[in-house]
Amino acid sequence: MPGQQDEAIASLTYTIGEIISKLKNKMFEEPLLVDPSKTALSSRPNFTLKFTFTSVPCQPLEADDRQAADAVDTAKQAVDAMRSTPLVVDHLSSAVDTVTQVVNSAQTFATTWDVLLKRIKLFDQIVTGIAEIHPYTSLAWSVISAAHKVLVNQNDRDDQITRLAGTMSDVLAFVHDADPLKADKVHVEPLKLLTQQVMECAYFIRDYAEHKGFATRLAKYTLSDINSKITDYQRRLQELRDAFLRGVGLQTGITVVRMMNAIEHTVEDKDLDDMPYAKGARHDQDKGCLTGTRDDLLRELREILSNPAEDAPRVCLLTGLAGSGKSAVAHSVARWFEGQKRLVSSYCFARTDVARRNPTNLFSTVARDLCDHNAEYKSALWKVVGESRSLRTSEVPKEQLERLIIEPSKHIQAIGPLVVVIDALDECGDQASRQQLVLAISRLATETSFPFNLRFLITTRPESDILAKLPPGPRLVHKHMSDISEQMVDEDIERFIRHSLDEWSSELDLSNQDWCRLLVHHSQHLFQWAATACKFIQGFGSIGLGRSARLGLLLKTRRTEAGYPLDELYKTVLLQLFKSAPEQDRFREVMGVLLALKEPLPLPCLSDLFHGHLKMTMDIPEDVPIDVPVDVRAMVSSLASLLDGACDDRRPVRPLHASFYDFLRDGKRSSAFHIPFLPQHSLTLGQASLVCMCRMLKFNICGLADSRILNNKVSGLSSHVDEAIPPHLSYSCLYWMDHLQHTICTSDLNSEITLFFKRFFPYWLEVIGLLSLSSASPISSALQTCIALQHWAQPKDSEIYNPPLIYICQPCPRPPLVHHFVSCGLANF
């Protein structure tokens, strides 16, 4: 009406995200319901609101992005409410005697936590597409939610924890305003560190909250300790926030508080090196799942291992067939928790390295890794085993678990999960040799006094003895690789194949989809088949064929519907490399020696052990045997698609996968390429070791100035040892008799050993003493070597004298270097 002010009779409220979700052909249409009380009209009119939208978006918005944008508004409203009240009150200093006083108002507590939870959820939605960051935010949300539920149910409101929650919330707000989706490579690393730090703060809050009652917490942990830890967290969060906003890198990682209780550090000078330790058994940084594959399984495993509940599973057993990708998953999980500084230890068994990786040193290795992980644990362990050498050197799995891990852990209150990854349990030995270890592992799921923060991921083939001793239960969850749908597995395998062969896309015509699907079909859902096939196509190993021809060969292989799907692939590769009978003989000779090694050696060391060539005896038509040299490096290099270390001189040479070892050892499966256990291979290695020692051992091998100084007083002795004693010499010193004892003691061999003892025994013993710097096992190895030599040679030839065992039997992990043994009359042998 003229002269009258417009009257509001209806309204419609939507967020931008909701409006966008309702658009149809760029048109928004919605009926308006009029409130009769707000209009003077006699009848209730019907209105429809219509808008046509024209937009020029900077980048496409997905549904999750729209929801995240809407959540921003909600979070900002909560932030305004939070900032209208004091975040915290000053720390109690004179009111310790009134610990039941509530130090925060209910409004401050509720508002702070409400904002933090919303911000973490929002941040998780925003970074969903950033693979390096999203897993941390997802876990942080679940952990902090669990802590919040505990705190809500408590009458006391700890101002220190609320203060930390407020800082976390503020930092996330700054990062969100900076738009992490637009982060370049410079910003991604500080953003990753920041999300990891948020995860660490979540662990701290959760585990602090688990100790119910403010008075109880104050009695167990001093106020200054708590304040100090929280201040460290706050400072680091702010540093990481600033680093992200400035786009600068940081020299240090995240701040981690692993143990709540502080134990006086009094054992820095105590030595636990005599505890058995498996060198080289940790996970491999170069191995793991391709980014974007196995995502659901990896997320599920991370959640299981990070479950905060005291009754949560302690052991996650992951089983699967050979080649299904268990080890890749284990390495990925280990890498992820290592990045979070939550990996205590990783131990990968290998059938080709049983001398170093076996049931006798698993838990002792884990215990020593725990000591490196935290000084408080080392203090607790020393109190248990410090006065008992027999305990420290025990090789009984059950005793190791009880005395080296469970007992020291009773005195430790850990913060956050501490994860141990054990890969390929089935490769630690046969059923008899692994029985004690499997029984000990079963205790992890039943021992009531076990530290609830310690979690184990164990991968294995589904061997009957292992499954029988490790059934699913409240503390042990069993996951199967076969639980993943075949469609998802094949999609991941296709993604892996395309990524692996992308460099040769033009040569292989990657635009043609058919060949990739055929490779996926031939893989029979096994990642190892795809990995081996891609290496073969890439050209690892020289067979004179182009990549397209190699691809064609694989596409012609028969698909094995039952039994061992990888066998046809192995046969195809080997038949292209070794077509004639003499070539196959040379392959069997070299591979027989490789498989007989007690521990694998890098290719340069392997070649040096045999002086470049392995002598192979062959019969010519006139039946006159001759020795034919076989170039070790050339043979191994040609097998690069099947052997690890064939193209990398730093890595030990071994089968890329245990299934290749099984294939070669089974004559029914490998036919012409069968490699049985033969004394000849042991003889070859034993003689090569003797020759190597006679060639390289010498007086004062490390070139030290004064032999009167104790080993542990020599500065930088370990580096001197590494330089002076290469791997093939240390291997020869440790295992020469292990190989010879499986052969026949001939007079010629007796002569070689007698010469060795007359000329080189003191130098050999010196090397044994030096190798014991990192482990006591070489000392026992020397004693066992001499005893085995007595039993092997005594009935055959009296010229081999009983070795002077008195020098070996003495426990001497830190003796003076044995430079003067020649004066002891040993030269009279």
mmCIF file of C-alpha atoms in Angstrom, residues 134-333:
data_model
loop_
_atom_site.group_PDB
_atom_site.id
_atom_site.type_symbol
_atom_site.label_atom_id
_atom_site.label_comp_id
_atom_site.label_asym_id
_atom_site.label_seq_id
_atom_site.Cartn_x
_atom_site.Cartn_y
_atom_site.Cartn_z
ATOM 1 C CA HIS A 134 44.179 -37.516 5.718
ATOM 2 C CA PRO A 135 44.990 -40.711 7.728
ATOM 3 C CA TYR A 136 46.308 -38.609 10.617
ATOM 4 C CA THR A 137 43.250 -36.357 10.836
ATOM 5 C CA SER A 138 40.893 -39.320 10.605
ATOM 6 C CA LEU A 139 42.587 -41.078 13.529
ATOM 7 C CA ALA A 140 42.867 -37.829 15.495
ATOM 8 C CA TRP A 141 39.103 -37.440 15.293
ATOM 9 C CA SER A 142 38.420 -40.930 16.672
ATOM 10 C CA VAL A 143 41.012 -40.602 19.462
ATOM 11 C CA ILE A 144 39.975 -37.147 20.636
ATOM 12 C CA SER A 145 36.300 -38.156 20.531
ATOM 13 C CA ALA A 146 37.050 -41.072 22.868
ATOM 14 C CA ALA A 147 38.946 -38.767 25.236
ATOM 15 C CA HIS A 148 36.089 -36.270 25.213
ATOM 16 C CA LYS A 149 33.603 -38.920 26.295
ATOM 17 C CA VAL A 150 35.832 -39.800 29.252
ATOM 18 C CA LEU A 151 36.247 -36.185 30.300
ATOM 19 C CA VAL A 152 32.544 -35.402 30.009
ATOM 20 C CA ASN A 153 31.798 -38.161 32.505
ATOM 21 C CA GLN A 154 34.223 -36.756 35.061
ATOM 22 C CA ASN A 155 33.297 -34.103 37.596
ATOM 23 C CA ASP A 156 36.628 -32.342 37.375
ATOM 24 C CA ARG A 157 37.692 -30.219 34.432
ATOM 25 C CA ASP A 158 41.467 -30.065 34.132
ATOM 26 C CA ASP A 159 42.382 -26.588 32.952
ATOM 27 C CA GLN A 160 45.690 -27.788 31.509
ATOM 28 C CA ILE A 161 43.998 -30.210 29.120
ATOM 29 C CA THR A 162 41.338 -27.691 28.167
ATOM 30 C CA ARG A 163 44.097 -25.180 27.429
ATOM 31 C CA LEU A 164 45.795 -27.668 25.086
ATOM 32 C CA ALA A 165 42.461 -28.389 23.382
ATOM 33 C CA GLY A 166 41.992 -24.665 22.838
ATOM 34 C CA THR A 167 45.424 -24.331 21.231
ATOM 35 C CA MET A 168 44.720 -27.277 18.930
ATOM 36 C CA SER A 169 41.447 -25.645 17.907
ATOM 37 C CA ASP A 170 43.090 -22.277 17.215
ATOM 38 C CA VAL A 171 45.860 -23.841 15.113
ATOM 39 C CA LEU A 172 43.363 -25.779 13.012
ATOM 40 C CA ALA A 173 41.435 -22.553 12.417
ATOM 41 C CA PHE A 174 44.547 -20.812 11.083
ATOM 42 C CA VAL A 175 45.349 -23.729 8.795
ATOM 43 C CA HIS A 176 41.798 -23.879 7.487
ATOM 44 C CA ASP A 177 41.837 -20.169 6.671
ATOM 45 C CA ALA A 178 45.022 -20.782 4.661
ATOM 46 C CA ASP A 179 43.131 -23.315 2.486
ATOM 47 C CA PRO A 180 45.196 -26.542 2.676
ATOM 48 C CA LEU A 181 43.653 -27.808 -0.582
ATOM 49 C CA LYS A 182 45.742 -25.211 -2.423
ATOM 50 C CA ALA A 183 48.938 -26.189 -0.630
ATOM 51 C CA ASP A 184 51.942 -26.696 -2.895
ATOM 52 C CA LYS A 185 54.809 -29.076 -2.245
ATOM 53 C CA VAL A 186 56.511 -26.535 0.001
ATOM 54 C CA HIS A 187 53.480 -26.415 2.291
ATOM 55 C CA VAL A 188 52.587 -30.114 2.327
ATOM 56 C CA GLU A 189 55.441 -31.233 4.611
ATOM 57 C CA PRO A 190 54.769 -28.712 7.432
ATOM 58 C CA LEU A 191 51.057 -29.445 7.059
ATOM 59 C CA LYS A 192 51.777 -33.164 7.420
ATOM 60 C CA LEU A 193 53.879 -32.509 10.528
ATOM 61 C CA LEU A 194 51.147 -30.328 11.961
ATOM 62 C CA THR A 195 48.500 -33.016 11.530
ATOM 63 C CA GLN A 196 50.865 -35.553 13.082
ATOM 64 C CA GLN A 197 51.338 -33.208 16.027
ATOM 65 C CA VAL A 198 47.573 -32.880 16.436
ATOM 66 C CA MET A 199 47.467 -36.679 16.506
ATOM 67 C CA GLU A 200 50.123 -36.750 19.244
ATOM 68 C CA CYS A 201 48.196 -34.212 21.322
ATOM 69 C CA ALA A 202 45.108 -36.376 20.936
ATOM 70 C CA TYR A 203 47.004 -39.404 22.293
ATOM 71 C CA PHE A 204 48.254 -37.360 25.243
ATOM 72 C CA ILE A 205 44.789 -36.061 26.131
ATOM 73 C CA ARG A 206 43.207 -39.493 25.768
ATOM 74 C CA ASP A 207 45.704 -41.331 27.960
ATOM 75 C CA TYR A 208 45.805 -38.550 30.546
ATOM 76 C CA ALA A 209 42.014 -38.658 30.759
ATOM 77 C CA GLU A 210 42.025 -42.435 31.270
ATOM 78 C CA HIS A 211 43.408 -41.936 34.800
ATOM 79 C CA LYS A 212 40.089 -41.014 36.341
ATOM 80 C CA GLY A 213 39.980 -38.382 39.035
ATOM 81 C CA PHE A 214 41.950 -35.158 39.234
ATOM 82 C CA ALA A 215 43.319 -36.019 42.674
ATOM 83 C CA THR A 216 44.648 -39.333 41.369
ATOM 84 C CA ARG A 217 46.367 -37.629 38.472
ATOM 85 C CA LEU A 218 47.963 -34.997 40.696
ATOM 86 C CA ALA A 219 49.257 -37.717 42.999
ATOM 87 C CA LYS A 220 50.812 -39.666 40.100
ATOM 88 C CA TYR A 221 52.152 -36.799 38.008
ATOM 89 C CA THR A 222 53.366 -33.463 39.378
ATOM 90 C CA LEU A 223 51.726 -30.275 38.187
ATOM 91 C CA SER A 224 55.027 -29.014 36.800
ATOM 92 C CA ASP A 225 55.469 -32.189 34.722
ATOM 93 C CA ILE A 226 52.016 -31.857 33.182
ATOM 94 C CA ASN A 227 52.461 -28.144 32.537
ATOM 95 C CA SER A 228 55.847 -28.752 30.945
ATOM 96 C CA LYS A 229 54.525 -31.401 28.578
ATOM 97 C CA ILE A 230 51.527 -29.294 27.575
ATOM 98 C CA THR A 231 53.698 -26.225 27.055
ATOM 99 C CA ASP A 232 55.968 -28.258 24.755
ATOM 100 C CA TYR A 233 52.945 -29.383 22.758
ATOM 101 C CA GLN A 234 51.568 -25.840 22.483
ATOM 102 C CA ARG A 235 54.907 -24.403 21.414
ATOM 103 C CA ARG A 236 55.356 -27.048 18.734
ATOM 104 C CA LEU A 237 51.830 -26.584 17.388
ATOM 105 C CA GLN A 238 52.415 -22.873 17.007
ATOM 106 C CA GLU A 239 55.798 -23.419 15.328
ATOM 107 C CA LEU A 240 54.267 -25.844 12.834
ATOM 108 C CA ARG A 241 51.361 -23.472 12.179
ATOM 109 C CA ASP A 242 53.786 -20.632 11.424
ATOM 110 C CA ALA A 243 55.932 -22.903 9.245
ATOM 111 C CA PHE A 244 52.877 -23.885 7.227
ATOM 112 C CA LEU A 245 51.722 -20.300 6.740
ATOM 113 C CA ARG A 246 55.218 -19.160 5.719
ATOM 114 C CA GLY A 247 55.840 -22.214 3.548
ATOM 115 C CA VAL A 248 59.166 -23.030 5.151
ATOM 116 C CA GLY A 249 60.638 -26.390 6.058
ATOM 117 C CA LEU A 250 61.640 -27.508 9.532
ATOM 118 C CA GLN A 251 64.759 -29.348 10.597
ATOM 119 C CA THR A 252 63.015 -31.229 13.400
ATOM 120 C CA GLY A 253 59.905 -33.373 13.563
ATOM 121 C CA ILE A 254 56.998 -33.472 15.958
ATOM 122 C CA THR A 255 57.106 -33.368 19.742
ATOM 123 C CA VAL A 256 56.278 -36.758 21.239
ATOM 124 C CA VAL A 257 55.805 -37.685 24.893
ATOM 125 C CA ARG A 258 56.021 -41.474 24.935
ATOM 126 C CA MET A 259 55.916 -42.113 28.678
ATOM 127 C CA MET A 260 53.736 -40.310 31.232
ATOM 128 C CA ASN A 261 55.827 -41.221 34.237
ATOM 129 C CA ALA A 262 59.410 -40.071 34.478
ATOM 130 C CA ILE A 263 61.992 -42.610 35.606
ATOM 131 C CA GLU A 264 65.412 -41.448 36.608
ATOM 132 C CA HIS A 265 67.872 -42.045 33.789
ATOM 133 C CA THR A 266 70.680 -43.941 35.452
ATOM 134 C CA VAL A 267 71.688 -46.526 32.854
ATOM 135 C CA GLU A 268 73.074 -44.527 29.965
ATOM 136 C CA ASP A 269 76.402 -46.286 30.422
ATOM 137 C CA LYS A 270 74.916 -49.757 30.807
ATOM 138 C CA ASP A 271 75.485 -52.122 27.932
ATOM 139 C CA LEU A 272 72.777 -54.389 26.529
ATOM 140 C CA ASP A 273 74.692 -55.281 23.374
ATOM 141 C CA ASP A 274 75.064 -58.900 24.459
ATOM 142 C CA MET A 275 71.316 -59.378 23.987
ATOM 143 C CA PRO A 276 70.647 -61.214 20.683
ATOM 144 C CA TYR A 277 69.747 -58.765 17.927
ATOM 145 C CA ALA A 278 68.701 -59.355 14.318
ATOM 146 C CA LYS A 279 70.579 -56.896 12.137
ATOM 147 C CA GLY A 280 68.829 -55.972 8.910
ATOM 148 C CA ALA A 281 65.473 -57.391 9.960
ATOM 149 C CA ARG A 282 63.575 -54.076 10.064
ATOM 150 C CA HIS A 283 61.091 -53.014 7.406
ATOM 151 C CA ASP A 284 62.255 -51.655 4.064
ATOM 152 C CA GLN A 285 61.548 -47.999 3.281
ATOM 153 C CA ASP A 286 61.452 -48.817 -0.436
ATOM 154 C CA LYS A 287 58.712 -51.398 -0.068
ATOM 155 C CA GLY A 288 55.032 -50.878 0.553
ATOM 156 C CA CYS A 289 51.702 -50.315 -1.133
ATOM 157 C CA LEU A 290 51.425 -47.869 -4.004
ATOM 158 C CA THR A 291 49.639 -44.710 -2.894
ATOM 159 C CA GLY A 292 45.944 -45.095 -3.595
ATOM 160 C CA THR A 293 45.914 -48.888 -3.270
ATOM 161 C CA ARG A 294 44.811 -50.986 -0.293
ATOM 162 C CA ASP A 295 43.404 -47.800 1.257
ATOM 163 C CA ASP A 296 40.487 -49.415 3.096
ATOM 164 C CA LEU A 297 42.612 -52.207 4.560
ATOM 165 C CA LEU A 298 45.373 -49.836 5.647
ATOM 166 C CA ARG A 299 42.860 -47.527 7.304
ATOM 167 C CA GLU A 300 41.253 -50.437 9.139
ATOM 168 C CA LEU A 301 44.619 -51.724 10.380
ATOM 169 C CA ARG A 302 45.627 -48.269 11.597
ATOM 170 C CA GLU A 303 42.373 -47.969 13.521
ATOM 171 C CA ILE A 304 42.805 -51.406 15.117
ATOM 172 C CA LEU A 305 46.373 -50.656 16.190
ATOM 173 C CA SER A 306 45.376 -47.217 17.534
ATOM 174 C CA ASN A 307 42.248 -48.334 19.391
ATOM 175 C CA PRO A 308 42.424 -46.566 22.786
ATOM 176 C CA ALA A 309 40.236 -48.964 24.747
ATOM 177 C CA GLU A 310 41.930 -51.050 27.433
ATOM 178 C CA ASP A 311 40.055 -54.125 26.199
ATOM 179 C CA ALA A 312 40.957 -53.488 22.546
ATOM 180 C CA PRO A 313 42.769 -56.190 20.549
ATOM 181 C CA ARG A 314 46.515 -56.243 21.183
ATOM 182 C CA VAL A 315 47.351 -58.449 18.214
ATOM 183 C CA CYS A 316 46.177 -58.112 14.633
ATOM 184 C CA LEU A 317 46.934 -61.228 12.596
ATOM 185 C CA LEU A 318 46.873 -60.633 8.824
ATOM 186 C CA THR A 319 46.868 -63.799 6.721
ATOM 187 C CA GLY A 320 46.912 -64.351 2.999
ATOM 188 C CA LEU A 321 48.188 -66.596 0.232
ATOM 189 C CA ALA A 322 51.701 -66.253 -1.162
ATOM 190 C CA GLY A 323 51.863 -63.175 -3.367
ATOM 191 C CA SER A 324 48.682 -61.564 -2.080
ATOM 192 C CA GLY A 325 50.528 -58.482 -0.794
ATOM 193 C CA LYS A 326 50.787 -59.080 2.964
ATOM 194 C CA SER A 327 54.362 -57.854 3.197
ATOM 195 C CA ALA A 328 53.618 -54.679 1.250
ATOM 196 C CA VAL A 329 50.818 -53.934 3.709
ATOM 197 C CA ALA A 330 53.115 -54.638 6.674
ATOM 198 C CA HIS A 331 55.811 -52.314 5.335
ATOM 199 C CA SER A 332 53.241 -49.573 4.685
ATOM 200 C CA VAL A 333 51.827 -49.824 8.206
#
